[in-house]
mmCIF file of C-alpha atoms and ligand atoms in Angstrom:
data_model
loop_
_atom_site.group_PDB
_atom_site.id
_atom_site.type_symbol
_atom_site.label_atom_id
_atom_site.label_comp_id
_atom_site.label_asym_id
_atom_site.label_seq_id
_atom_site.Cartn_x
_atom_site.Cartn_y
_atom_site.Cartn_z
ATOM 1 C CA MET A 1 0.000 0.000 0.000
ATOM 2 C CA LEU A 2 1.301 3.471 -0.902
ATOM 3 C CA HIS A 3 1.238 6.411 1.500
ATOM 4 C CA LEU A 4 -0.903 9.041 -0.189
ATOM 5 C CA LEU A 5 0.958 11.901 1.480
ATOM 6 C CA ASP A 6 4.296 10.627 0.176
ATOM 7 C CA GLN A 7 3.093 11.239 -3.379
ATOM 8 C CA THR A 8 3.798 14.602 -4.923
ATOM 9 C CA PRO A 9 0.751 16.190 -6.624
ATOM 10 C CA ASP A 10 2.348 15.218 -9.986
ATOM 11 C CA GLN A 11 2.800 11.600 -8.926
ATOM 12 C CA LEU A 12 -0.804 11.404 -7.808
ATOM 13 C CA GLN A 13 -1.982 12.823 -11.126
ATOM 14 C CA ALA A 14 0.137 10.232 -12.939
ATOM 15 C CA TRP A 15 -1.533 7.467 -10.921
ATOM 16 C CA PHE A 16 -4.923 8.521 -12.278
ATOM 17 C CA VAL A 17 -3.712 9.022 -15.831
ATOM 18 C CA GLU A 18 -2.062 5.567 -15.903
ATOM 19 C CA ARG A 19 -5.447 4.079 -15.100
ATOM 20 C CA GLY A 20 -7.247 6.026 -17.792
ATOM 21 C CA LEU A 21 -8.885 8.313 -15.234
ATOM 22 C CA PRO A 22 -9.042 12.110 -15.441
ATOM 23 C CA SER A 23 -6.106 13.824 -13.786
ATOM 24 C CA TYR A 24 -8.345 16.400 -12.048
ATOM 25 C CA ARG A 25 -9.333 13.639 -9.641
ATOM 26 C CA ALA A 26 -5.936 14.124 -7.992
ATOM 27 C CA GLY A 27 -6.865 17.704 -7.136
ATOM 28 C CA GLN A 28 -10.203 16.563 -5.723
ATOM 29 C CA VAL A 29 -8.509 14.037 -3.421
ATOM 30 C CA TRP A 30 -5.938 16.603 -2.369
ATOM 31 C CA ARG A 31 -8.619 19.182 -1.494
ATOM 32 C CA TRP A 32 -10.587 16.669 0.545
ATOM 33 C CA VAL A 33 -7.538 15.775 2.588
ATOM 34 C CA PHE A 34 -6.277 19.314 3.211
ATOM 35 C CA GLY A 35 -9.315 21.552 2.925
ATOM 36 C CA GLY A 36 -12.016 19.059 3.857
ATOM 37 C CA ARG A 37 -9.926 17.410 6.575
ATOM 38 C CA VAL A 38 -11.200 14.027 5.564
ATOM 39 C CA ALA A 39 -9.354 10.910 6.670
ATOM 40 C CA GLU A 40 -11.141 8.231 4.585
ATOM 41 C CA PHE A 41 -11.620 7.950 0.830
ATOM 42 C CA GLU A 42 -15.176 6.817 1.543
ATOM 43 C CA GLN A 43 -16.010 10.352 2.704
ATOM 44 C CA MET A 44 -14.961 11.930 -0.634
ATOM 45 C CA THR A 45 -18.498 12.218 -1.882
ATOM 46 C CA ASP A 46 -17.806 13.779 -5.262
ATOM 47 C CA LEU A 47 -15.776 10.732 -6.368
ATOM 48 C CA PRO A 48 -17.534 7.706 -7.916
ATOM 49 C CA ARG A 49 -18.017 4.929 -5.373
ATOM 50 C CA ALA A 50 -15.914 2.440 -7.328
ATOM 51 C CA LEU A 51 -13.042 4.928 -7.448
ATOM 52 C CA ARG A 52 -13.258 5.511 -3.703
ATOM 53 C CA SER A 53 -12.713 1.832 -2.991
ATOM 54 C CA GLN A 54 -10.006 1.575 -5.658
ATOM 55 C CA LEU A 55 -8.193 4.432 -3.908
ATOM 56 C CA ALA A 56 -8.692 2.843 -0.496
ATOM 57 C CA ASP A 57 -7.083 -0.362 -1.799
ATOM 58 C CA ALA A 58 -4.099 1.498 -3.214
ATOM 59 C CA PHE A 59 -3.383 4.208 -0.636
ATOM 60 C CA GLY A 60 -3.315 4.840 3.091
ATOM 61 C CA ILE A 61 -3.939 8.461 4.108
ATOM 62 C CA PHE A 62 -2.699 8.424 7.712
ATOM 63 C CA THR A 63 0.139 6.113 8.751
ATOM 64 C CA SER A 64 0.478 7.623 12.222
ATOM 65 C CA ARG A 65 -1.892 7.911 15.151
ATOM 66 C CA VAL A 66 -2.115 10.273 18.091
ATOM 67 C CA VAL A 67 -1.070 8.421 21.241
ATOM 68 C CA LYS A 68 -1.015 11.426 23.548
ATOM 69 C CA HIS A 69 -2.610 14.872 23.417
ATOM 70 C CA GLN A 70 -1.687 17.497 25.985
ATOM 71 C CA GLN A 71 -3.047 21.000 26.453
ATOM 72 C CA ALA A 72 -1.472 23.828 28.431
ATOM 73 C CA ASP A 73 -3.383 26.794 29.785
ATOM 74 C CA ASP A 74 -1.508 29.163 27.464
ATOM 75 C CA GLY A 75 -3.288 27.506 24.515
ATOM 76 C CA THR A 76 -0.383 25.299 23.503
ATOM 77 C CA GLU A 77 -1.304 21.775 22.486
ATOM 78 C CA LYS A 78 1.124 18.981 21.932
ATOM 79 C CA LEU A 79 0.688 15.690 20.129
ATOM 80 C CA LEU A 80 2.757 12.566 20.471
ATOM 81 C CA LEU A 81 2.389 10.549 17.270
ATOM 82 C CA GLU A 82 3.170 6.892 16.788
ATOM 83 C CA LEU A 83 4.430 6.027 13.314
ATOM 84 C CA ALA A 84 3.863 2.779 11.411
ATOM 85 C CA ASP A 85 7.105 1.296 12.804
ATOM 86 C CA ALA A 86 6.137 2.279 16.391
ATOM 87 C CA GLN A 87 8.644 5.143 16.536
ATOM 88 C CA ARG A 88 7.331 8.275 18.189
ATOM 89 C CA ILE A 89 7.553 11.929 17.226
ATOM 90 C CA GLU A 90 6.125 15.175 18.542
ATOM 91 C CA CYS A 91 4.370 18.129 16.992
ATOM 92 C CA VAL A 92 2.943 21.211 18.638
ATOM 93 C CA LEU A 93 0.258 23.857 18.085
ATOM 94 C CA LEU A 94 1.106 27.290 19.477
ATOM 95 C CA ARG A 95 -1.456 30.072 19.806
ATOM 96 C CA ASP A 96 -0.708 33.719 20.477
ATOM 97 C CA ASP A 97 -2.707 36.913 21.058
ATOM 98 C CA GLN A 98 -2.277 38.046 17.460
ATOM 99 C CA GLU A 99 -4.424 35.151 16.257
ATOM 100 C CA HIS A 100 -1.352 33.405 14.935
ATOM 101 C CA ARG A 101 -1.719 29.641 14.795
ATOM 102 C CA THR A 102 1.735 28.145 14.559
ATOM 103 C CA ILE A 103 2.625 24.513 14.051
ATOM 104 C CA CYS A 104 6.005 23.179 15.166
ATOM 105 C CA ILE A 105 7.048 20.066 13.254
ATOM 106 C CA SER A 106 9.701 17.367 13.613
ATOM 107 C CA THR A 107 11.869 16.160 10.719
ATOM 108 C CA GLN A 108 13.651 13.151 12.241
ATOM 109 C CA VAL A 109 13.131 10.514 14.918
ATOM 110 C CA GLY A 110 15.852 11.518 17.371
ATOM 111 C CA CYS A 111 18.768 13.621 16.164
ATOM 112 C CA ALA A 112 22.426 13.077 15.348
ATOM 113 C CA MET A 113 23.669 16.544 16.312
ATOM 114 C CA GLY A 114 24.144 15.788 19.999
ATOM 115 C CA CYS A 115 23.676 19.320 21.394
ATOM 116 C CA VAL A 116 24.494 18.622 25.036
ATOM 117 C CA PHE A 117 21.495 20.460 26.504
ATOM 118 C CA CYS A 118 18.786 19.164 24.151
ATOM 119 C CA ALA A 119 16.413 16.276 24.888
ATOM 120 C CA SER A 120 15.899 15.274 21.241
ATOM 121 C CA GLY A 121 19.405 14.047 20.600
ATOM 122 C CA LEU A 122 20.076 12.208 23.848
ATOM 123 C CA ASP A 123 19.585 8.811 22.205
ATOM 124 C CA GLY A 124 21.035 9.745 18.836
ATOM 125 C CA LEU A 125 19.347 9.529 15.449
ATOM 126 C CA VAL A 126 16.900 6.699 14.778
ATOM 127 C CA ARG A 127 15.841 7.669 11.266
ATOM 128 C CA ASN A 128 14.741 10.403 8.912
ATOM 129 C CA LEU A 129 11.041 11.083 8.545
ATOM 130 C CA ARG A 130 9.514 10.654 5.105
ATOM 131 C CA SER A 131 7.710 13.575 3.483
ATOM 132 C CA GLY A 132 4.347 11.993 4.161
ATOM 133 C CA GLU A 133 5.182 11.689 7.848
ATOM 134 C CA ILE A 134 6.090 15.373 7.968
ATOM 135 C CA ILE A 135 2.854 16.315 6.185
ATOM 136 C CA GLU A 136 0.801 14.126 8.525
ATOM 137 C CA GLN A 137 1.909 16.247 11.456
ATOM 138 C CA MET A 138 0.376 19.246 9.682
ATOM 139 C CA LEU A 139 -2.913 17.415 9.205
ATOM 140 C CA HIS A 140 -3.082 16.160 12.791
ATOM 141 C CA VAL A 141 -2.409 19.647 14.164
ATOM 142 C CA GLN A 142 -4.808 21.302 11.734
ATOM 143 C CA ARG A 143 -7.526 19.022 13.093
ATOM 144 C CA LEU A 144 -7.019 20.530 16.554
ATOM 145 C CA LEU A 145 -8.245 23.805 15.103
ATOM 146 C CA GLY A 146 -11.517 22.336 13.880
ATOM 147 C CA SER A 147 -13.501 23.492 16.892
ATOM 148 C CA GLU A 148 -12.538 27.121 16.288
ATOM 149 C CA THR A 149 -14.428 27.267 13.010
ATOM 150 C CA GLU A 150 -17.077 29.636 14.356
ATOM 151 C CA ARG A 151 -14.447 32.204 15.185
ATOM 152 C CA GLY A 152 -13.184 31.973 11.650
ATOM 153 C CA ASP A 153 -9.532 31.627 12.574
ATOM 154 C CA GLN A 154 -9.237 27.935 12.035
ATOM 155 C CA ARG A 155 -6.293 27.886 9.668
ATOM 156 C CA LEU A 156 -2.688 27.335 10.508
ATOM 157 C CA SER A 157 -0.977 30.654 9.773
ATOM 158 C CA HIS A 158 2.668 29.933 10.563
ATOM 159 C CA MET A 159 5.050 27.007 10.752
ATOM 160 C CA VAL A 160 8.309 26.495 12.604
ATOM 161 C CA VAL A 161 10.554 23.564 11.768
ATOM 162 C CA MET A 162 11.923 23.406 15.302
ATOM 163 C CA GLY A 163 10.765 20.056 16.564
ATOM 164 C CA MET A 164 12.864 16.949 16.815
ATOM 165 C CA GLY A 165 15.730 16.494 14.393
ATOM 166 C CA GLU A 166 17.987 18.552 12.175
ATOM 167 C CA PRO A 167 15.911 19.769 9.222
ATOM 168 C CA LEU A 168 18.844 20.443 6.927
ATOM 169 C CA ALA A 169 20.002 16.841 7.379
ATOM 170 C CA ASN A 170 16.698 15.690 5.864
ATOM 171 C CA LEU A 171 16.061 18.234 3.118
ATOM 172 C CA ASP A 172 15.063 15.547 0.618
ATOM 173 C CA ALA A 173 11.916 14.891 2.651
ATOM 174 C CA LEU A 174 11.439 18.377 4.062
ATOM 175 C CA LEU A 175 11.397 20.310 0.773
ATOM 176 C CA PRO A 176 8.477 18.367 -0.775
ATOM 177 C CA ALA A 177 6.591 18.633 2.540
ATOM 178 C CA LEU A 178 7.105 22.409 2.576
ATOM 179 C CA ALA A 179 5.907 22.570 -1.033
ATOM 180 C CA VAL A 180 2.619 21.057 0.186
ATOM 181 C CA ALA A 181 2.511 23.402 3.195
ATOM 182 C CA THR A 182 2.847 26.452 0.940
ATOM 183 C CA SER A 183 0.634 25.259 -1.921
ATOM 184 C CA PRO A 184 -2.831 26.841 -2.167
ATOM 185 C CA ASP A 185 -4.190 23.290 -2.610
ATOM 186 C CA GLY A 186 -2.309 22.238 0.513
ATOM 187 C CA LEU A 187 -2.164 24.366 3.663
ATOM 188 C CA GLY A 188 -1.542 27.656 1.895
ATOM 189 C CA ILE A 189 0.959 28.939 4.462
ATOM 190 C CA GLY A 190 3.169 31.586 2.848
ATOM 191 C CA ALA A 191 6.866 30.674 2.638
ATOM 192 C CA ARG A 192 7.697 33.851 4.551
ATOM 193 C CA ARG A 193 5.726 32.506 7.489
ATOM 194 C CA ILE A 194 7.762 29.318 7.676
ATOM 195 C CA THR A 195 10.875 29.302 9.859
ATOM 196 C CA ILE A 196 13.447 26.543 9.510
ATOM 197 C CA SER A 197 15.796 26.215 12.466
ATOM 198 C CA THR A 198 19.153 24.571 11.840
ATOM 199 C CA VAL A 199 22.107 23.661 14.018
ATOM 200 C CA GLY A 200 24.140 25.384 11.283
ATOM 201 C CA LEU A 201 25.146 23.108 8.408
ATOM 202 C CA PRO A 202 26.679 25.456 5.785
ATOM 203 C CA ALA A 203 26.153 23.084 2.837
ATOM 204 C CA GLY A 204 22.506 22.638 3.807
ATOM 205 C CA ILE A 205 22.034 26.393 4.253
ATOM 206 C CA ARG A 206 23.359 26.957 0.734
ATOM 207 C CA ARG A 207 21.157 24.223 -0.714
ATOM 208 C CA LEU A 208 18.131 25.814 0.960
ATOM 209 C CA ALA A 209 19.125 29.219 -0.432
ATOM 210 C CA GLU A 210 19.248 27.686 -3.931
ATOM 211 C CA GLN A 211 15.538 26.819 -3.665
ATOM 212 C CA ASP A 212 14.851 30.510 -4.104
ATOM 213 C CA ARG A 213 11.907 30.463 -1.736
ATOM 214 C CA PRO A 214 11.747 33.086 1.004
ATOM 215 C CA TYR A 215 11.737 30.701 3.951
ATOM 216 C CA HIS A 216 12.891 32.316 7.150
ATOM 217 C CA LEU A 217 16.091 30.690 8.402
ATOM 218 C CA ALA A 218 17.099 30.495 12.055
ATOM 219 C CA VAL A 219 20.569 29.287 12.951
ATOM 220 C CA SER A 220 21.354 27.916 16.407
ATOM 221 C CA LEU A 221 24.601 29.672 17.293
ATOM 222 C CA HIS A 222 24.655 29.477 21.120
ATOM 223 C CA ALA A 223 28.221 30.819 21.356
ATOM 224 C CA ALA A 224 30.375 33.422 19.650
ATOM 225 C CA ASP A 225 33.612 31.433 19.643
ATOM 226 C CA ASP A 226 34.488 27.981 18.355
ATOM 227 C CA ALA A 227 35.808 26.564 21.649
ATOM 228 C CA LEU A 228 32.586 27.178 23.567
ATOM 229 C CA ARG A 229 30.356 26.283 20.644
ATOM 230 C CA ASN A 230 32.099 22.942 20.176
ATOM 231 C CA ARG A 231 31.397 22.104 23.796
ATOM 232 C CA LEU A 232 27.698 22.869 23.459
ATOM 233 C CA VAL A 233 27.185 21.590 19.907
ATOM 234 C CA PRO A 234 29.596 18.660 19.373
ATOM 235 C CA ALA A 235 28.333 18.027 15.832
ATOM 236 C CA GLY A 236 29.461 21.524 14.998
ATOM 237 C CA SER A 237 33.101 20.837 15.755
ATOM 238 C CA LYS A 238 33.933 20.601 12.053
ATOM 239 C CA VAL A 239 32.009 23.797 11.396
ATOM 240 C CA SER A 240 33.441 27.108 12.557
ATOM 241 C CA VAL A 241 31.328 30.018 13.744
ATOM 242 C CA ALA A 242 32.875 31.993 10.871
ATOM 243 C CA SER A 243 31.666 29.503 8.259
ATOM 244 C CA ILE A 244 28.155 29.499 9.729
ATOM 245 C CA LEU A 245 27.998 33.285 9.639
ATOM 246 C CA ALA A 246 29.308 33.290 6.065
ATOM 247 C CA ALA A 247 26.635 30.787 4.961
ATOM 248 C CA SER A 248 23.997 32.886 6.756
ATOM 249 C CA GLU A 249 25.088 35.978 4.843
ATOM 250 C CA ASP A 250 24.887 34.057 1.590
ATOM 251 C CA TYR A 251 21.364 33.065 2.553
ATOM 252 C CA PHE A 252 20.453 36.712 3.105
ATOM 253 C CA GLU A 253 21.973 37.768 -0.202
ATOM 254 C CA LYS A 254 20.260 35.030 -2.158
ATOM 255 C CA THR A 255 16.783 35.219 -0.566
ATOM 256 C CA GLY A 256 16.647 38.767 0.798
ATOM 257 C CA ARG A 257 15.650 37.332 4.153
ATOM 258 C CA ARG A 258 17.538 38.256 7.265
ATOM 259 C CA VAL A 259 18.691 35.233 9.220
ATOM 260 C CA THR A 260 17.823 34.880 12.896
ATOM 261 C CA LEU A 261 20.613 33.660 15.153
ATOM 262 C CA GLU A 262 19.327 31.619 18.073
ATOM 263 C CA TYR A 263 21.223 31.810 21.325
ATOM 264 C CA GLY A 264 20.074 29.329 23.960
ATOM 265 C CA LEU A 265 20.996 30.953 27.267
ATOM 266 C CA LEU A 266 22.434 28.491 29.801
ATOM 267 C CA ALA A 267 23.192 29.620 33.354
ATOM 268 C CA ASP A 268 26.927 30.228 33.909
ATOM 269 C CA LEU A 269 27.888 28.526 30.639
ATOM 270 C CA ASN A 270 27.256 31.147 27.962
ATOM 271 C CA ASP A 271 25.371 33.922 29.797
ATOM 272 C CA ARG A 272 28.241 35.940 31.289
ATOM 273 C CA PRO A 273 29.195 39.505 30.341
ATOM 274 C CA GLU A 274 32.262 38.278 28.439
ATOM 275 C CA HIS A 275 30.057 35.989 26.316
ATOM 276 C CA ALA A 276 27.743 38.875 25.495
ATOM 277 C CA GLY A 277 30.745 41.065 24.677
ATOM 278 C CA ARG A 278 32.205 38.499 22.302
ATOM 279 C CA LEU A 279 28.872 38.143 20.529
ATOM 280 C CA VAL A 280 28.659 41.910 20.038
ATOM 281 C CA THR A 281 32.155 42.016 18.557
ATOM 282 C CA ARG A 282 31.476 39.052 16.312
ATOM 283 C CA LEU A 283 28.159 40.284 14.935
ATOM 284 C CA GLN A 284 28.912 43.976 14.608
ATOM 285 C CA GLY A 285 27.596 45.348 11.356
ATOM 286 C CA ARG A 286 25.834 42.152 10.291
ATOM 287 C CA PRO A 287 22.187 42.142 9.267
ATOM 288 C CA ALA A 288 21.228 39.554 11.889
ATOM 289 C CA LEU A 289 18.400 39.290 14.379
ATOM 290 C CA ILE A 290 19.289 37.597 17.659
ATOM 291 C CA ASN A 291 16.784 35.385 19.426
ATOM 292 C CA VAL A 292 17.821 34.759 23.009
ATOM 293 C CA ILE A 293 16.112 31.613 24.334
ATOM 294 C CA PRO A 294 16.359 31.157 28.126
ATOM 295 C CA TYR A 295 17.045 27.459 28.623
ATOM 296 C CA ASN A 296 14.121 25.204 29.309
ATOM 297 C CA PRO A 297 15.479 22.606 31.780
ATOM 298 C CA VAL A 298 15.408 18.966 30.683
ATOM 299 C CA PRO A 299 14.941 16.380 33.447
ATOM 300 C CA GLY A 300 18.155 14.475 34.013
ATOM 301 C CA LEU A 301 20.424 17.096 32.466
ATOM 302 C CA PRO A 302 22.536 19.414 34.629
ATOM 303 C CA TYR A 303 21.859 22.641 32.711
ATOM 304 C CA ARG A 304 19.882 25.493 34.238
ATOM 305 C CA ARG A 305 17.907 28.515 33.099
ATOM 306 C CA PRO A 306 19.712 31.789 33.919
ATOM 307 C CA THR A 307 18.112 34.117 36.447
ATOM 308 C CA ALA A 308 15.960 36.932 35.114
ATOM 309 C CA ALA A 309 18.721 39.360 36.133
ATOM 310 C CA ALA A 310 21.399 37.450 34.208
ATOM 311 C CA THR A 311 19.138 37.289 31.156
ATOM 312 C CA ALA A 312 18.407 41.024 31.333
ATOM 313 C CA ARG A 313 22.115 41.830 31.706
ATOM 314 C CA PHE A 314 23.035 39.635 28.729
ATOM 315 C CA VAL A 315 20.363 41.121 26.495
ATOM 316 C CA GLY A 316 21.205 44.652 27.670
ATOM 317 C CA THR A 317 24.826 44.231 26.589
ATOM 318 C CA LEU A 318 23.769 43.008 23.146
ATOM 319 C CA ARG A 319 21.378 45.930 22.686
ATOM 320 C CA GLN A 320 23.935 48.461 23.836
ATOM 321 C CA GLY A 321 26.245 46.942 21.233
ATOM 322 C CA GLY A 322 23.675 47.782 18.573
ATOM 323 C CA LEU A 323 22.280 44.276 17.998
ATOM 324 C CA ASN A 324 18.640 43.581 17.264
ATOM 325 C CA VAL A 325 17.522 41.211 20.049
ATOM 326 C CA LYS A 326 14.349 39.405 21.031
ATOM 327 C CA ILE A 327 13.890 37.204 24.080
ATOM 328 C CA ARG A 328 11.856 34.097 23.377
ATOM 329 C CA TYR A 329 10.355 32.179 26.225
ATOM 330 C CA ARG A 330 9.234 28.784 25.092
ATOM 331 C CA LYS A 331 5.523 28.288 25.266
ATOM 332 C CA GLY A 332 4.092 25.145 26.732
ATOM 333 C CA ASP A 333 7.096 24.253 28.835
ATOM 334 C CA ARG A 334 4.829 22.989 31.597
ATOM 335 C CA ILE A 335 3.543 20.244 29.313
ATOM 336 C CA GLY A 336 7.025 19.416 28.127
ATOM 337 C CA ALA A 337 6.164 21.082 24.829
ATOM 338 C CA ALA A 338 9.677 22.263 24.342
ATOM 339 C CA CYS A 339 12.253 20.264 22.572
ATOM 340 C CA GLY A 340 11.721 16.527 22.391
ATOM 341 C CA GLN A 341 10.736 16.035 26.007
ATOM 342 C CA LEU A 342 7.410 14.297 25.577
ATOM 343 C CA ARG A 343 8.803 11.397 23.580
ATOM 344 C CA ARG A 344 11.221 10.676 26.395
ATOM 345 C CA GLY A 345 8.703 10.945 29.191
ATOM 346 C CA ARG A 346 7.044 7.861 30.636
ATOM 347 C CA GLN A 347 3.818 7.160 28.849
HETATM 348 N N1 SAH B 401 18.119 21.031 14.949
HETATM 349 C C1 SAH B 401 17.546 22.349 14.862
HETATM 350 C C2 SAH B 401 16.166 22.448 15.509
HETATM 351 C C3 SAH B 401 16.231 22.182 16.970
HETATM 352 S S1 SAH B 401 15.087 22.887 18.082
HETATM 353 C C4 SAH B 401 18.475 23.354 15.523
HETATM 354 O O1 SAH B 401 19.458 22.949 16.134
HETATM 355 O O2 SAH B 401 18.221 24.552 15.407
HETATM 356 C C5 SAH B 401 15.145 24.604 17.936
HETATM 357 C C6 SAH B 401 15.957 25.366 18.955
HETATM 358 O O3 SAH B 401 15.695 24.968 20.313
HETATM 359 C C7 SAH B 401 17.445 25.207 18.752
HETATM 360 O O4 SAH B 401 18.019 26.486 18.820
HETATM 361 C C8 SAH B 401 17.853 24.382 19.948
HETATM 362 O O5 SAH B 401 19.207 24.567 20.265
HETATM 363 C C9 SAH B 401 16.922 24.899 21.015
HETATM 364 N N2 SAH B 401 16.764 24.026 22.183
HETATM 365 C C10 SAH B 401 16.910 22.688 22.271
HETATM 366 N N3 SAH B 401 16.663 22.260 23.517
HETATM 367 C C11 SAH B 401 16.345 23.359 24.243
HETATM 368 C C12 SAH B 401 15.963 23.561 25.602
HETATM 369 N N4 SAH B 401 15.848 22.553 26.449
HETATM 370 N N5 SAH B 401 15.690 24.830 26.006
HETATM 371 C C13 SAH B 401 15.781 25.866 25.141
HETATM 372 N N6 SAH B 401 16.117 25.729 23.846
HETATM 373 C C14 SAH B 401 16.409 24.494 23.401
#
C-alpha cells in the first residue's frame, strides 16, 4: 500500500492518468484531505463509489496515530504521534494573542547533532522522517483547530521547523513537505511565514538558499567562539562560527531574508558579560536578528535557566552593542512542549 501523502501532486496525477482516469481527480482528493480534513476515501463524496474503494485499496492516508494529546493553559497543544514502525515523534500547536496559529514540526526521529542540553538528541538519530510523515503532522495539528471554526480563525498561519531532528540533514523529505505546506491546494501557508531552524550546516544552508523560496532561516549559534560552541554543539566541531555566519550571509543575499541567530541561554555557561561582549564584537555590522532563548530545563540534564537578572544583563549588553535582540520564552514548557521532552517521558 502506498502512502498518499508521500506522493507529490504530480505523482498522484500520474496514478490517475495511468489508469485512464481524469487527472483532475488528484486535485479533488488533495482538497478533501487538506481543505475538507477528511481521513477516509469513503467520505470523498464527489468521487464515484468504485473509485473511492479503488483508492482505499491502493493508498493509506494516515500512517500515524495520536497516542497522547496534551493542552497547556496558554493555549499550547502537543501531540505525540506513533508512526507505522512504532517510533514516536512530537508536533505542537502554538497560539498567540495576534491570532497566529503556529505549528512546530519534527523532521527526524531523534537527532544526530548531539547538542548537550537538548532532549531530542540524547539517544542519537533513529531515522529520517519521510515527506508523508512530515505532512501528517500538519494534518493532525490542523484538526485541533476544527472546533474554532465559528471564530473563523481555524487555519494554521505559521510554521516552525523546530521540533525533533535537524531539518537540513533531511532536506530531501522536508522540501516536498514544505511545497505542500505552501501550496494553495495544501495548507496555503506563505513561505515567509515558515521558519526553519538549523544547528548550522553550511552546505545545507546553501542548498536551501538555492531553492529561491523566502523561507525564514534560524541558525542555532549558542556561542560566539568555536571553543565554547564545540562544547555545546559537538556536531558543529567541524564547522566554525565563521563559516556558519558566512553561509547565513549568503542566505540573506540570495533570498533577501535576514537570518535569525538563536542563542540558547544556559546559566553560567554562555550567559556571562564576556560571552555577550564576544557576541557583540562578532556580529557587529551584520544584518542579523538575535533570538535569546532562556534554557528550558530537561529532566536528568545538569543545565539550568539563567536568572531573570542574568538574562536582562546579557540582552542589555547586546542591545547596547547595537544588535537587534528578542527574548523568546518557550511556550508550553509545563507540558514538556519544548524540545523533544514528551517522547522521552514515561507514557
Ligand atoms: N536542529 C535544529 C532544531 C532544533 S530545536 C536546531 O538545532 O536549530 C530549535 C531550537 O531549540 C534550537 O536552537 C535548539 O538549540 C533549542 N533548544 C533545544 N533544547 C532546548 C531547551 N531545552 N531549552 C531551550 N532551547 C532548546
